[in-house]
Coordinates of C-alpha atoms and ligand atoms in Angstrom, one line a residue:
M1 CA 101.7 81.8 142.6
K2 CA 100.4 79.4 140.1
E3 CA 97.3 81.5 139.5
K4 CA 99.4 84.6 139.2
L5 CA 101.5 82.9 136.5
D6 CA 98.4 81.7 134.6
G7 CA 97.0 85.3 134.8
I8 CA 100.2 86.6 133.3
K9 CA 100.2 84.0 130.6
L10 CA 96.6 84.7 129.5
A11 CA 97.1 88.5 129.5
A12 CA 100.4 88.2 127.6
L13 CA 99.1 85.9 125.0
A14 CA 96.0 88.1 124.5
L15 CA 98.2 91.2 123.9
I16 CA 100.4 89.2 121.5
E17 CA 97.4 88.0 119.7
N18 CA 96.0 91.5 119.3
A19 CA 99.2 93.3 118.4
V20 CA 99.0 94.8 114.9
S21 CA 102.6 95.9 114.4
T22 CA 106.1 94.8 115.2
A23 CA 106.5 98.0 117.2
E24 CA 103.5 97.2 119.3
L25 CA 104.8 93.6 119.7
N26 CA 108.1 94.9 120.9
D27 CA 106.2 96.9 123.7
V28 CA 104.6 93.6 124.8
R29 CA 108.1 92.0 124.9
V30 CA 109.4 94.7 127.1
K31 CA 106.3 94.6 129.3
Y32 CA 106.9 90.9 130.1
L33 CA 110.4 90.0 129.3
G34 CA 112.2 93.3 129.7
K35 CA 114.6 94.0 132.7
S36 CA 111.7 95.0 134.9
G37 CA 109.0 93.1 132.9
E38 CA 106.4 91.1 134.7
I39 CA 108.0 87.7 134.1
S40 CA 111.4 89.0 135.1
L41 CA 110.0 90.4 138.3
V42 CA 108.4 87.0 139.1
M43 CA 111.9 85.4 138.6
R44 CA 113.3 87.9 141.0
D45 CA 110.5 87.0 143.6
M46 CA 111.7 83.4 143.6
A47 CA 113.8 84.3 146.7
N48 CA 110.5 84.6 148.7
V49 CA 109.2 81.2 147.6
P50 CA 109.7 78.5 150.2
K51 CA 112.7 76.4 149.4
E52 CA 110.9 73.2 148.7
E53 CA 108.5 74.8 146.2
R54 CA 111.2 76.6 144.3
P55 CA 112.1 73.8 141.7
A56 CA 108.5 73.3 140.7
M57 CA 107.8 77.1 140.6
G58 CA 111.0 77.7 138.7
K59 CA 110.0 75.1 136.1
L60 CA 106.6 76.9 135.8
V61 CA 108.1 80.3 135.4
N62 CA 110.6 79.0 132.8
E63 CA 107.7 77.4 130.9
L64 CA 105.7 80.6 131.0
R65 CA 108.8 82.4 129.8
S66 CA 109.3 80.2 126.8
V67 CA 105.6 80.1 125.9
V68 CA 105.5 83.9 125.8
E69 CA 108.8 84.1 124.0
N70 CA 107.6 81.6 121.3
A71 CA 104.3 83.4 120.9
L72 CA 106.2 86.7 120.5
N73 CA 108.6 85.2 117.9
E74 CA 105.8 83.6 115.9
K75 CA 103.6 86.7 115.8
N76 CA 106.7 88.8 115.0
A77 CA 107.5 86.7 112.0
I78 CA 103.9 87.1 110.7
L79 CA 103.8 90.9 111.3
A80 CA 107.3 91.4 109.8
I81 CA 106.2 89.8 106.5
K82 CA 103.0 91.9 106.4
E83 CA 104.9 95.1 107.0
E84 CA 107.4 94.2 104.3
E85 CA 104.6 93.6 101.8
Q86 CA 103.0 96.9 102.8
K87 CA 106.3 98.7 102.2
F88 CA 106.8 97.1 98.8
K89 CA 103.3 98.1 97.8
E90 CA 103.9 101.7 98.9
E91 CA 107.2 101.9 97.0
E92 CA 106.0 100.2 93.9
I93 CA 106.9 101.8 90.6
D94 CA 105.3 101.1 87.3
V95 CA 108.3 100.2 85.1
T96 CA 106.0 100.0 82.0
L97 CA 105.2 103.8 82.2
S98 CA 107.0 105.6 79.4
A99 CA 109.9 107.8 80.5
T100 CA 109.5 111.6 80.5
G101 CA 112.0 112.2 77.6
K102 CA 114.8 114.7 78.1
R103 CA 114.3 117.7 75.7
L104 CA 117.5 118.2 73.8
G105 CA 118.5 121.6 72.4
N106 CA 118.9 122.3 68.7
L107 CA 120.9 124.5 66.5
H108 CA 119.8 128.1 66.0
P109 CA 118.1 128.8 62.7
L110 CA 121.0 131.2 61.7
T111 CA 123.5 128.5 62.5
L112 CA 121.5 126.0 60.3
I113 CA 121.4 128.4 57.4
R114 CA 125.0 129.5 57.8
R115 CA 126.1 125.8 57.7
E116 CA 123.9 125.1 54.7
L117 CA 125.3 128.1 52.8
I118 CA 128.9 127.1 53.6
D119 CA 128.3 123.6 52.3
I120 CA 126.7 125.0 49.1
F121 CA 129.7 127.2 48.3
L122 CA 132.3 124.7 49.4
S123 CA 130.7 122.4 46.8
M124 CA 131.3 125.1 44.2
G125 CA 135.0 125.3 45.0
F126 CA 135.0 128.3 47.4
S127 CA 136.9 128.4 50.6
V128 CA 135.7 130.0 53.8
D129 CA 137.3 132.9 55.6
E130 CA 136.5 135.1 58.6
G131 CA 137.6 138.5 59.7
P132 CA 137.4 141.0 62.6
E133 CA 134.1 142.6 63.6
I134 CA 136.0 145.7 64.9
E135 CA 137.4 147.0 61.6
S136 CA 139.4 149.9 60.3
D137 CA 137.8 152.6 58.1
L138 CA 140.4 151.6 55.5
Y139 CA 139.1 148.1 54.9
N140 CA 135.4 148.8 55.6
F141 CA 135.3 151.8 53.3
Q142 CA 138.4 153.4 51.7
L143 CA 139.8 150.3 49.8
L144 CA 136.2 149.6 48.6
N145 CA 136.2 152.9 46.8
I146 CA 134.3 154.8 49.5
P147 CA 136.6 157.6 50.5
K148 CA 136.0 159.7 53.6
D149 CA 133.1 162.1 53.1
H150 CA 131.8 160.1 50.1
P151 CA 128.0 160.4 50.0
S152 CA 127.6 156.6 49.7
R153 CA 128.6 156.3 53.3
D154 CA 125.1 157.4 54.1
M155 CA 123.9 154.0 52.8
Q156 CA 125.2 152.4 55.9
D157 CA 124.7 154.0 59.4
T158 CA 128.0 153.2 61.0
F159 CA 128.9 152.7 64.7
Y160 CA 132.3 154.5 64.9
I161 CA 134.7 153.8 67.7
N162 CA 136.9 156.7 66.6
D163 CA 137.7 158.4 63.3
N164 CA 139.4 155.3 61.9
I165 CA 138.0 152.4 63.9
L166 CA 134.4 151.1 63.6
L167 CA 132.2 148.1 63.9
R168 CA 132.2 146.7 60.3
T169 CA 129.0 147.5 58.5
Q170 CA 129.6 144.9 55.8
T171 CA 131.5 141.7 55.3
S172 CA 132.8 143.4 52.1
A173 CA 135.6 144.7 54.4
M174 CA 137.0 141.2 54.0
Q175 CA 137.1 141.6 50.2
A176 CA 139.7 144.3 50.8
R177 CA 141.6 142.3 53.4
I178 CA 141.8 139.2 51.2
M179 CA 142.7 141.1 48.0
T180 CA 145.5 143.0 49.7
N181 CA 146.9 139.7 51.0
Q182 CA 146.4 137.3 48.3
Q183 CA 146.9 137.1 44.5
P184 CA 144.3 135.5 42.2
P185 CA 142.8 133.0 41.7
I186 CA 140.6 133.8 44.6
R187 CA 137.3 132.0 45.5
V188 CA 136.2 132.7 49.0
V189 CA 133.1 133.2 51.0
V190 CA 132.9 135.1 54.3
P191 CA 130.1 134.6 56.8
G192 CA 130.1 137.1 59.7
K193 CA 128.4 139.5 62.0
V194 CA 128.0 143.1 60.9
Y195 CA 126.6 146.2 62.7
R196 CA 124.5 149.2 61.6
S197 CA 122.6 151.8 63.5
D198 CA 119.3 150.6 62.2
D199 CA 116.3 149.1 64.0
D200 CA 112.9 147.9 62.7
A201 CA 111.0 144.7 61.7
S202 CA 113.5 143.9 59.0
H203 CA 116.6 145.6 60.4
S204 CA 118.6 144.7 63.5
P205 CA 121.6 146.7 64.7
I206 CA 123.5 143.4 64.6
F207 CA 122.9 141.0 61.8
N208 CA 124.8 138.4 59.8
Q209 CA 126.1 138.7 56.3
F210 CA 127.6 136.3 53.8
E211 CA 130.1 137.7 51.3
G212 CA 131.4 136.0 48.2
L213 CA 134.4 137.0 46.1
A214 CA 135.8 135.3 43.0
I215 CA 138.8 136.8 41.1
D216 CA 140.5 135.2 38.1
R217 CA 141.2 135.7 34.5
H218 CA 138.1 136.3 32.3
I219 CA 135.5 136.3 35.0
T220 CA 132.2 137.9 33.7
M221 CA 128.7 138.8 34.8
G222 CA 127.6 135.4 33.3
D223 CA 129.8 133.6 35.9
L224 CA 128.1 135.7 38.7
Q225 CA 124.7 134.9 37.4
G226 CA 125.4 131.1 37.1
C227 CA 126.9 131.0 40.6
L228 CA 123.9 132.9 42.2
Q229 CA 121.4 130.7 40.3
T230 CA 123.0 127.6 41.6
F231 CA 123.2 129.0 45.1
A232 CA 119.5 130.1 45.1
Q233 CA 118.2 126.8 43.8
K234 CA 120.2 124.9 46.4
I235 CA 119.2 127.0 49.4
F236 CA 115.5 127.5 48.4
S237 CA 114.3 125.0 45.8
S238 CA 115.3 123.7 42.3
D239 CA 112.5 125.7 40.6
T240 CA 113.8 129.0 42.0
K241 CA 114.4 131.7 39.3
V242 CA 116.9 134.5 39.7
R243 CA 116.6 138.1 38.3
L244 CA 119.3 140.7 38.1
R245 CA 118.4 144.4 38.3
P246 CA 120.8 147.3 37.7
S247 CA 122.0 148.9 40.9
Y248 CA 124.9 150.8 42.4
F249 CA 127.7 150.0 44.8
P250 CA 130.9 151.9 44.9
F251 CA 133.0 148.7 44.9
T252 CA 131.3 146.9 42.0
E253 CA 130.8 148.2 38.4
P254 CA 128.4 147.3 37.0
S255 CA 126.4 146.5 40.1
V256 CA 123.2 144.5 40.4
E257 CA 120.5 143.8 42.9
V258 CA 119.3 140.2 42.8
D259 CA 115.8 138.9 43.3
V260 CA 114.6 135.3 43.6
T261 CA 111.2 133.9 43.1
C262 CA 109.5 133.8 46.4
A263 CA 110.3 130.7 48.4
M264 CA 106.9 130.7 50.1
C265 CA 104.6 130.9 47.1
H266 CA 107.0 129.9 44.3
G267 CA 106.3 133.2 42.4
K268 CA 102.5 133.2 42.7
G269 CA 102.4 136.2 45.1
C270 CA 101.9 136.1 48.9
R271 CA 102.4 137.9 52.2
V272 CA 106.2 137.3 52.2
C273 CA 106.8 138.8 48.7
K274 CA 104.0 141.4 49.1
G275 CA 102.2 139.9 46.2
T276 CA 105.0 140.4 43.6
G277 CA 106.3 136.8 43.4
W278 CA 109.8 138.1 43.8
V279 CA 112.0 138.9 46.9
E280 CA 115.2 140.8 46.8
I281 CA 118.0 138.9 48.5
L282 CA 121.4 140.4 47.6
G283 CA 123.7 143.0 46.1
A284 CA 126.4 142.0 43.7
G285 CA 128.5 143.0 40.7
I286 CA 131.7 142.9 38.9
V287 CA 134.5 144.0 41.2
N288 CA 135.3 147.6 40.3
P289 CA 138.8 147.7 38.6
A290 CA 139.6 150.7 40.8
V291 CA 139.2 148.4 43.9
L292 CA 141.4 145.7 42.3
E293 CA 144.1 148.3 41.7
M294 CA 143.9 149.8 45.2
C295 CA 144.3 146.3 46.7
G296 CA 147.3 145.5 44.5
I297 CA 145.7 143.3 41.8
D298 CA 146.3 144.0 38.1
S299 CA 142.9 144.9 36.7
N300 CA 144.2 144.4 33.1
E301 CA 144.9 140.8 33.8
Y302 CA 142.2 139.9 36.3
S303 CA 138.5 140.5 36.9
G304 CA 136.1 139.2 39.4
F305 CA 132.6 139.2 40.9
A306 CA 131.5 139.9 44.4
F307 CA 128.2 139.4 46.2
G308 CA 126.8 140.0 49.7
F309 CA 123.6 139.1 51.4
G310 CA 122.0 138.8 54.8
I311 CA 122.0 135.4 56.4
D312 CA 119.1 136.6 58.5
R313 CA 117.1 137.6 55.4
I314 CA 117.7 134.2 53.8
A315 CA 116.4 132.5 57.1
M316 CA 113.4 134.8 57.2
I317 CA 112.4 134.0 53.6
K318 CA 113.1 130.3 53.9
Y319 CA 111.3 129.8 57.2
G320 CA 108.7 132.6 56.8
I321 CA 109.9 134.5 59.8
P322 CA 108.0 137.9 60.0
N323 CA 110.4 139.9 62.2
I324 CA 114.2 139.8 62.3
K325 CA 114.1 140.4 66.1
M326 CA 112.8 136.8 66.6
L327 CA 116.3 135.6 65.5
Y328 CA 117.9 137.5 68.4
E329 CA 115.4 137.2 71.3
N330 CA 116.2 133.5 72.1
D331 CA 112.6 132.7 72.9
V332 CA 112.6 128.9 73.3
R333 CA 109.1 128.6 71.9
F334 CA 110.4 130.0 68.6
L335 CA 113.8 128.3 68.6
K336 CA 112.5 124.8 69.3
Q337 CA 110.6 124.8 66.0
F338 CA 113.9 124.3 64.2
N339 CA 114.5 120.9 65.7
Ligands
LIG1 N1 128.2 145.0 51.0 C1 126.9 145.3 50.3 C2 125.9 145.6 51.4 O1 126.1 145.4 52.5 C3 126.5 144.1 49.5 C4 127.4 143.8 48.4 C5 128.4 142.9 48.5 C6 127.2 144.4 47.1 C7 129.3 142.6 47.5 C8 128.0 144.1 46.1 C9 129.1 143.3 46.2 O2 124.9 146.2 51.0

């Protein structure tokens, strides 16, 4: 019996010594101290030991049991620490690494330009108004001195919904709406979407216009020129020059087309201005007295100027954007450049 116990002790201590993980050690614990472990079985065998030897044997078995138990606990403590260290190492994170920054969105170039334009005209005493994109023929054309079947309707390819309802082709429709609702003095700008059946590198069927209207006593072409000069220098650069050329619009008389020195080359001539040093940016003029009268404003007492331009075109000139479609494709590689 004594030899048997010594054998168990040696074997158990060797297994404990060689165990490399707490899991393996637990197997050893079960093998010796588990319900049907070797030491437990020896305990159960005590019944077969002669009565007089039992106390001595019992003492030996108890000693064996505590030797094995202590060895298991000691080794377990060592392995547990090792395993914990290993785990920490595997889960280690380098807190000094720089974070992968979150990419924030940014405003669309058309929004940036629209806001800048609004700020410029607010600073000159204009207010801001908006109107419907689905418009009646009356405001879009008739009150602007463009009767049905007038040849000048060909200037704007219109999306008609029915004979009298259309998608507005120009923010000028708001001139008529404002003048029929409000007496002078009027100083208002109107940014908004407009629609024309037109589609190439510089025309999109949907685009954005910016309308200006000022009606008061004694308003002249000089006021228009000064206003546009200030606007052009603020939106482009302070050395921008403005040039007025005679033109025709049914709702202004006289009418002008307005050029500015190219924002890209400052008038030297480049790709954007096709070598001329000038780019056309808007149509304008003195509000046709016939329009004032149709809208209920006394043309003997009041006069005014109006202008209208494409926000898209301003953005294209200012940022050197070659194709208007880029403003509507929502390609992130394009848009993120305006951050
Ligand atoms: N509405 C005109 C257009 O779209 C521009 C314009 C506005 C011209 C105001 C004169 C006065 O072409």
